[in-house]
Amino acid sequence: DADVTQTPRNRITKTGKRIMLECSQTKGHDRMYWYRQDPGLGLRLIYYSFDVKDINKGEISDGYSVSRQAQAKFSLSLESAIPNQTALYFCATSDLWDTQYFGPGTRLTVL
Amino acid sequence: SQQGEEDPQALSIQEGENATMNCSYKTSINNLQWYRQNSGRGLVHLILIRSNEREKHSGRLRVTLDTSKKSSSLLITASRAADTASYFCATDEGGTYKYIFGTGTRLKVLA
């Protein structure tokens, strides 16, 4: 089984809808991250969490919110989706030696 | 704004040749990492170099770090078709464990 899983893997939704992307990990890491990837722009950090009670904004947090339900679970929500949030979203965890482990990604399309 | 900028944006070489890609960054760092991404998939960690290291090897990979120039290079020796992927550098901005990724180098290795 994969160490970092993301659900759903693909999602098509409409403008204005609320969307939740979920991430689970079995690596036992405290640090978790959400990124979005757009063509030609690399990955941009949305939110990160160093433990259940520590959540921080990244470069592009506007329009997004997160919830760290447990050490193993970190969810990303789009409260009211808009077309320019169409992107590939990745969850990642990080160990004490700073290596990041990525999930397979969620391809989100907002119409 | 992007912390890391990779150069070149795209690189095409023949199998067996060496591939060199470069990364520049803006702030102080604890470490710099290189990741590989196969088309549309999650990123895979390749190698990490800490700010007090100047060179590191892992198999066919060689990474250098010049903190005075805020730059790093990744060398892949004796490239193979399977090395075809995008390569990203990532730095922890200001030593905060908040990772910022570059825009990536797209490497194509021709058989």
GROMACS .gro file of C-alpha atoms in nm:
model
  222
    1ASP     CA    1   0.000   0.000   0.000
    2ALA     CA    2   0.113   0.353  -0.075
    3ASP     CA    3   0.256   0.552   0.216
    4VAL     CA    4   0.079   0.874   0.114
    5THR     CA    5  -0.265   0.848  -0.040
    6GLN     CA    6  -0.490   1.115  -0.184
    7THR     CA    7  -0.859   1.105  -0.259
    8PRO     CA    8  -1.012   1.166  -0.501
    9ARG     CA    9  -0.757   1.119  -0.779
   10ASN     CA   10  -0.964   1.317  -1.026
   11ARG     CA   11  -1.246   1.561  -0.971
   12ILE     CA   12  -1.451   1.781  -1.198
   13THR     CA   13  -1.667   2.040  -1.030
   14LYS     CA   14  -1.847   2.364  -1.100
   15THR     CA   15  -1.771   2.719  -0.999
   16GLY     CA   16  -1.898   2.797  -0.650
   17LYS     CA   17  -1.898   2.440  -0.521
   18ARG     CA   18  -1.721   2.339  -0.200
   19ILE     CA   19  -1.457   2.075  -0.254
   20MET     CA   20  -1.251   1.873  -0.008
   21LEU     CA   21  -0.933   1.689  -0.100
   22GLU     CA   22  -0.811   1.433   0.148
   23CYS     CA   23  -0.467   1.308   0.231
   24SER     CA   24  -0.367   1.018   0.453
   25GLN     CA   25  -0.023   0.889   0.543
   26THR     CA   26   0.110   0.579   0.712
   27LYS     CA   27   0.466   0.705   0.754
   28GLY     CA   28   0.413   0.843   1.104
   29HIS     CA   29   0.545   1.186   1.007
   30ASP     CA   30   0.439   1.499   1.189
   31ARG     CA   31   0.498   1.740   0.899
   32MET     CA   32   0.246   1.753   0.616
   33TYR     CA   33   0.211   1.984   0.318
   34TRP     CA   34  -0.032   2.077   0.042
   35TYR     CA   35   0.096   2.201  -0.294
   36ARG     CA   36  -0.059   2.290  -0.625
   37GLN     CA   37   0.112   2.247  -0.957
   38ASP     CA   38   0.032   2.446  -1.266
   39PRO     CA   39   0.204   2.395  -1.601
   40GLY     CA   40   0.530   2.586  -1.616
   41LEU     CA   41   0.506   2.713  -1.258
   42GLY     CA   42   0.642   2.420  -1.061
   43LEU     CA   43   0.489   2.349  -0.721
   44ARG     CA   44   0.355   2.621  -0.497
   45LEU     CA   45   0.295   2.573  -0.126
   46ILE     CA   46  -0.063   2.625  -0.008
   47TYR     CA   47  -0.054   2.520   0.359
   48TYR     CA   48   0.174   2.321   0.586
   49SER     CA   49   0.142   2.164   0.927
   50PHE     CA   50   0.415   2.059   1.168
   51ASP     CA   51   0.176   1.881   1.402
   52VAL     CA   52  -0.196   1.855   1.472
   53LYS     CA   53  -0.206   2.192   1.647
   54ASP     CA   54   0.032   2.377   1.416
   55ILE     CA   55  -0.101   2.493   1.078
   56ASN     CA   56   0.062   2.759   0.865
   57LYS     CA   57  -0.016   2.944   0.545
   58GLY     CA   58   0.207   2.898   0.246
   59GLU     CA   59   0.260   3.111  -0.063
   60ILE     CA   60  -0.093   3.088  -0.201
   61SER     CA   61  -0.343   3.016   0.078
   62ASP     CA   62  -0.616   3.255  -0.035
   63GLY     CA   63  -0.930   3.061  -0.132
   64TYR     CA   64  -0.815   2.749   0.054
   65SER     CA   65  -0.850   2.612   0.405
   66VAL     CA   66  -0.711   2.303   0.574
   67SER     CA   67  -0.788   2.070   0.859
   68ARG     CA   68  -0.544   1.842   1.039
   69GLN     CA   69  -0.777   1.583   1.185
   70ALA     CA   70  -0.501   1.358   1.316
   71GLN     CA   71  -0.131   1.305   1.268
   72ALA     CA   72  -0.213   1.089   0.966
   73LYS     CA   73  -0.478   1.307   0.799
   74PHE     CA   74  -0.456   1.649   0.639
   75SER     CA   75  -0.747   1.779   0.430
   76LEU     CA   76  -0.756   2.071   0.188
   77SER     CA   77  -1.083   2.253   0.119
   78LEU     CA   78  -1.183   2.494  -0.151
   79GLU     CA   79  -1.476   2.680   0.004
   80SER     CA   80  -1.608   2.817  -0.326
   81ALA     CA   81  -1.418   2.678  -0.621
   82ILE     CA   82  -1.322   2.903  -0.911
   83PRO     CA   83  -1.179   2.810  -1.253
   84ASN     CA   84  -0.827   2.936  -1.178
   85GLN     CA   85  -0.805   2.673  -0.904
   86THR     CA   86  -0.793   2.411  -1.176
   87ALA     CA   87  -0.461   2.239  -1.112
   88LEU     CA   88  -0.285   1.927  -0.993
   89TYR     CA   89  -0.279   1.911  -0.612
   90PHE     CA   90  -0.020   1.720  -0.415
   91CYS     CA   91   0.000   1.625  -0.052
   92ALA     CA   92   0.338   1.549   0.100
   93THR     CA   93   0.487   1.446   0.433
   94SER     CA   94   0.834   1.514   0.565
   95ASP     CA   95   1.055   1.316   0.794
   96LEU     CA   96   1.304   1.445   1.052
   97TRP     CA   97   1.576   1.442   0.788
   98ASP     CA   98   1.366   1.676   0.571
   99THR     CA   99   1.296   1.435   0.286
  100GLN     CA  100   0.947   1.486   0.144
  101TYR     CA  101   0.725   1.198   0.035
  102PHE     CA  102   0.454   1.284  -0.213
  103GLY     CA  103   0.113   1.140  -0.280
  104PRO     CA  104   0.002   1.057  -0.635
  105GLY     CA  105  -0.185   1.385  -0.678
  106THR     CA  106  -0.543   1.496  -0.737
  107ARG     CA  107  -0.632   1.646  -1.072
  108LEU     CA  108  -0.899   1.908  -1.009
  109THR     CA  109  -1.096   2.079  -1.284
  110VAL     CA  110  -1.327   2.368  -1.201
  111LEU     CA  111  -1.572   2.453  -1.478
  112SER     CA  112   0.753   3.441  -0.610
  113GLN     CA  113   0.955   3.132  -0.685
  114GLN     CA  114   1.244   3.060  -0.451
  115GLY     CA  115   1.421   2.830  -0.689
  116GLU     CA  116   1.479   2.874  -1.057
  117GLU     CA  117   1.608   2.585  -1.263
  118ASP     CA  118   1.814   2.624  -1.572
  119PRO     CA  119   1.772   2.514  -1.845
  120GLN     CA  120   1.395   2.485  -1.865
  121ALA     CA  121   1.430   2.196  -2.107
  122LEU     CA  122   1.717   1.968  -2.204
  123SER     CA  123   1.736   1.698  -2.468
  124ILE     CA  124   2.033   1.459  -2.482
  125GLN     CA  125   2.131   1.121  -2.620
  126GLU     CA  126   2.139   0.810  -2.404
  127GLY     CA  127   2.479   0.770  -2.243
  128GLU     CA  128   2.551   1.142  -2.226
  129ASN     CA  129   2.563   1.342  -1.905
  130ALA     CA  130   2.289   1.585  -1.809
  131THR     CA  131   2.353   1.893  -1.599
  132MET     CA  132   2.086   2.117  -1.458
  133ASN     CA  133   2.119   2.415  -1.230
  134CYS     CA  134   1.916   2.574  -0.956
  135SER     CA  135   1.939   2.922  -0.805
  136TYR     CA  136   1.765   3.036  -0.490
  137LYS     CA  137   1.719   3.356  -0.294
  138THR     CA  138   1.734   3.310   0.083
  139SER     CA  139   1.948   3.129   0.337
  140ILE     CA  140   1.873   2.759   0.362
  141ASN     CA  141   1.928   2.455   0.583
  142ASN     CA  142   1.927   2.221   0.287
  143LEU     CA  143   1.855   2.189  -0.082
  144GLN     CA  144   1.686   1.889  -0.236
  145TRP     CA  145   1.635   1.753  -0.584
  146TYR     CA  146   1.321   1.568  -0.692
  147ARG     CA  147   1.215   1.388  -1.007
  148GLN     CA  148   0.864   1.387  -1.150
  149ASN     CA  149   0.745   1.157  -1.421
  150SER     CA  150   0.465   1.305  -1.626
  151GLY     CA  151   0.170   1.399  -1.405
  152ARG     CA  152   0.284   1.184  -1.115
  153GLY     CA  153   0.400   1.259  -0.763
  154LEU     CA  154   0.752   1.381  -0.702
  155VAL     CA  155   1.019   1.138  -0.594
  156HIS     CA  156   1.307   1.245  -0.371
  157LEU     CA  157   1.651   1.202  -0.528
  158ILE     CA  158   1.908   1.362  -0.302
  159LEU     CA  159   1.946   1.616  -0.022
  160ILE     CA  160   2.249   1.834   0.040
  161ARG     CA  161   2.286   2.036   0.357
  162SER     CA  162   2.410   2.393   0.370
  163ASN     CA  163   2.744   2.287   0.519
  164GLU     CA  164   2.809   2.038   0.239
  165ARG     CA  165   2.959   2.123  -0.098
  166GLU     CA  166   2.915   1.801  -0.292
  167LYS     CA  167   2.721   1.481  -0.261
  168HIS     CA  168   2.692   1.164  -0.466
  169SER     CA  169   2.423   0.902  -0.498
  170GLY     CA  170   2.464   0.640  -0.768
  171ARG     CA  171   2.474   0.825  -1.102
  172LEU     CA  172   2.378   1.154  -0.935
  173ARG     CA  173   2.618   1.423  -0.827
  174VAL     CA  174   2.496   1.739  -0.656
  175THR     CA  175   2.699   2.048  -0.575
  176LEU     CA  176   2.602   2.342  -0.360
  177ASP     CA  177   2.755   2.688  -0.355
  178THR     CA  178   2.593   2.886  -0.076
  179SER     CA  179   2.792   3.201  -0.160
  180LYS     CA  180   2.631   3.205  -0.505
  181LYS     CA  181   2.303   3.057  -0.382
  182SER     CA  182   2.317   2.792  -0.649
  183SER     CA  183   2.323   2.416  -0.693
  184SER     CA  184   2.377   2.179  -0.981
  185LEU     CA  185   2.256   1.826  -1.046
  186LEU     CA  186   2.460   1.604  -1.273
  187ILE     CA  187   2.318   1.277  -1.404
  188THR     CA  188   2.592   1.066  -1.557
  189ALA     CA  189   2.548   0.806  -1.831
  190SER     CA  190   2.186   0.899  -1.880
  191ARG     CA  191   1.921   0.643  -1.972
  192ALA     CA  192   1.583   0.675  -2.144
  193ALA     CA  193   1.425   0.605  -1.805
  194ASP     CA  194   1.575   0.930  -1.674
  195THR     CA  195   1.332   1.122  -1.894
  196ALA     CA  196   1.135   1.332  -1.644
  197SER     CA  197   1.111   1.678  -1.492
  198TYR     CA  198   1.361   1.764  -1.221
  199PHE     CA  199   1.293   2.014  -0.945
  200CYS     CA  200   1.504   2.169  -0.676
  201ALA     CA  201   1.349   2.257  -0.342
  202THR     CA  202   1.482   2.471  -0.060
  203ASP     CA  203   1.361   2.539   0.291
  204GLU     CA  204   1.306   2.913   0.274
  205GLY     CA  205   1.510   3.086   0.541
  206GLY     CA  206   1.566   2.753   0.713
  207THR     CA  207   1.201   2.726   0.815
  208TYR     CA  208   1.116   2.375   0.678
  209LYS     CA  209   0.873   2.560   0.452
  210TYR     CA  210   0.976   2.411   0.121
  211ILE     CA  211   0.976   2.615  -0.197
  212PHE     CA  212   1.014   2.444  -0.533
  213GLY     CA  213   1.163   2.573  -0.852
  214THR     CA  214   0.996   2.568  -1.190
  215GLY     CA  215   1.177   2.254  -1.302
  216THR     CA  216   1.395   2.128  -1.586
  217ARG     CA  217   1.232   1.895  -1.837
  218LEU     CA  218   1.486   1.633  -1.937
  219LYS     CA  219   1.439   1.413  -2.240
  220VAL     CA  220   1.685   1.130  -2.299
  221LEU     CA  221   1.676   0.991  -2.650
  222ALA     CA  222   1.744   0.622  -2.702
   0.00000   0.00000   0.00000
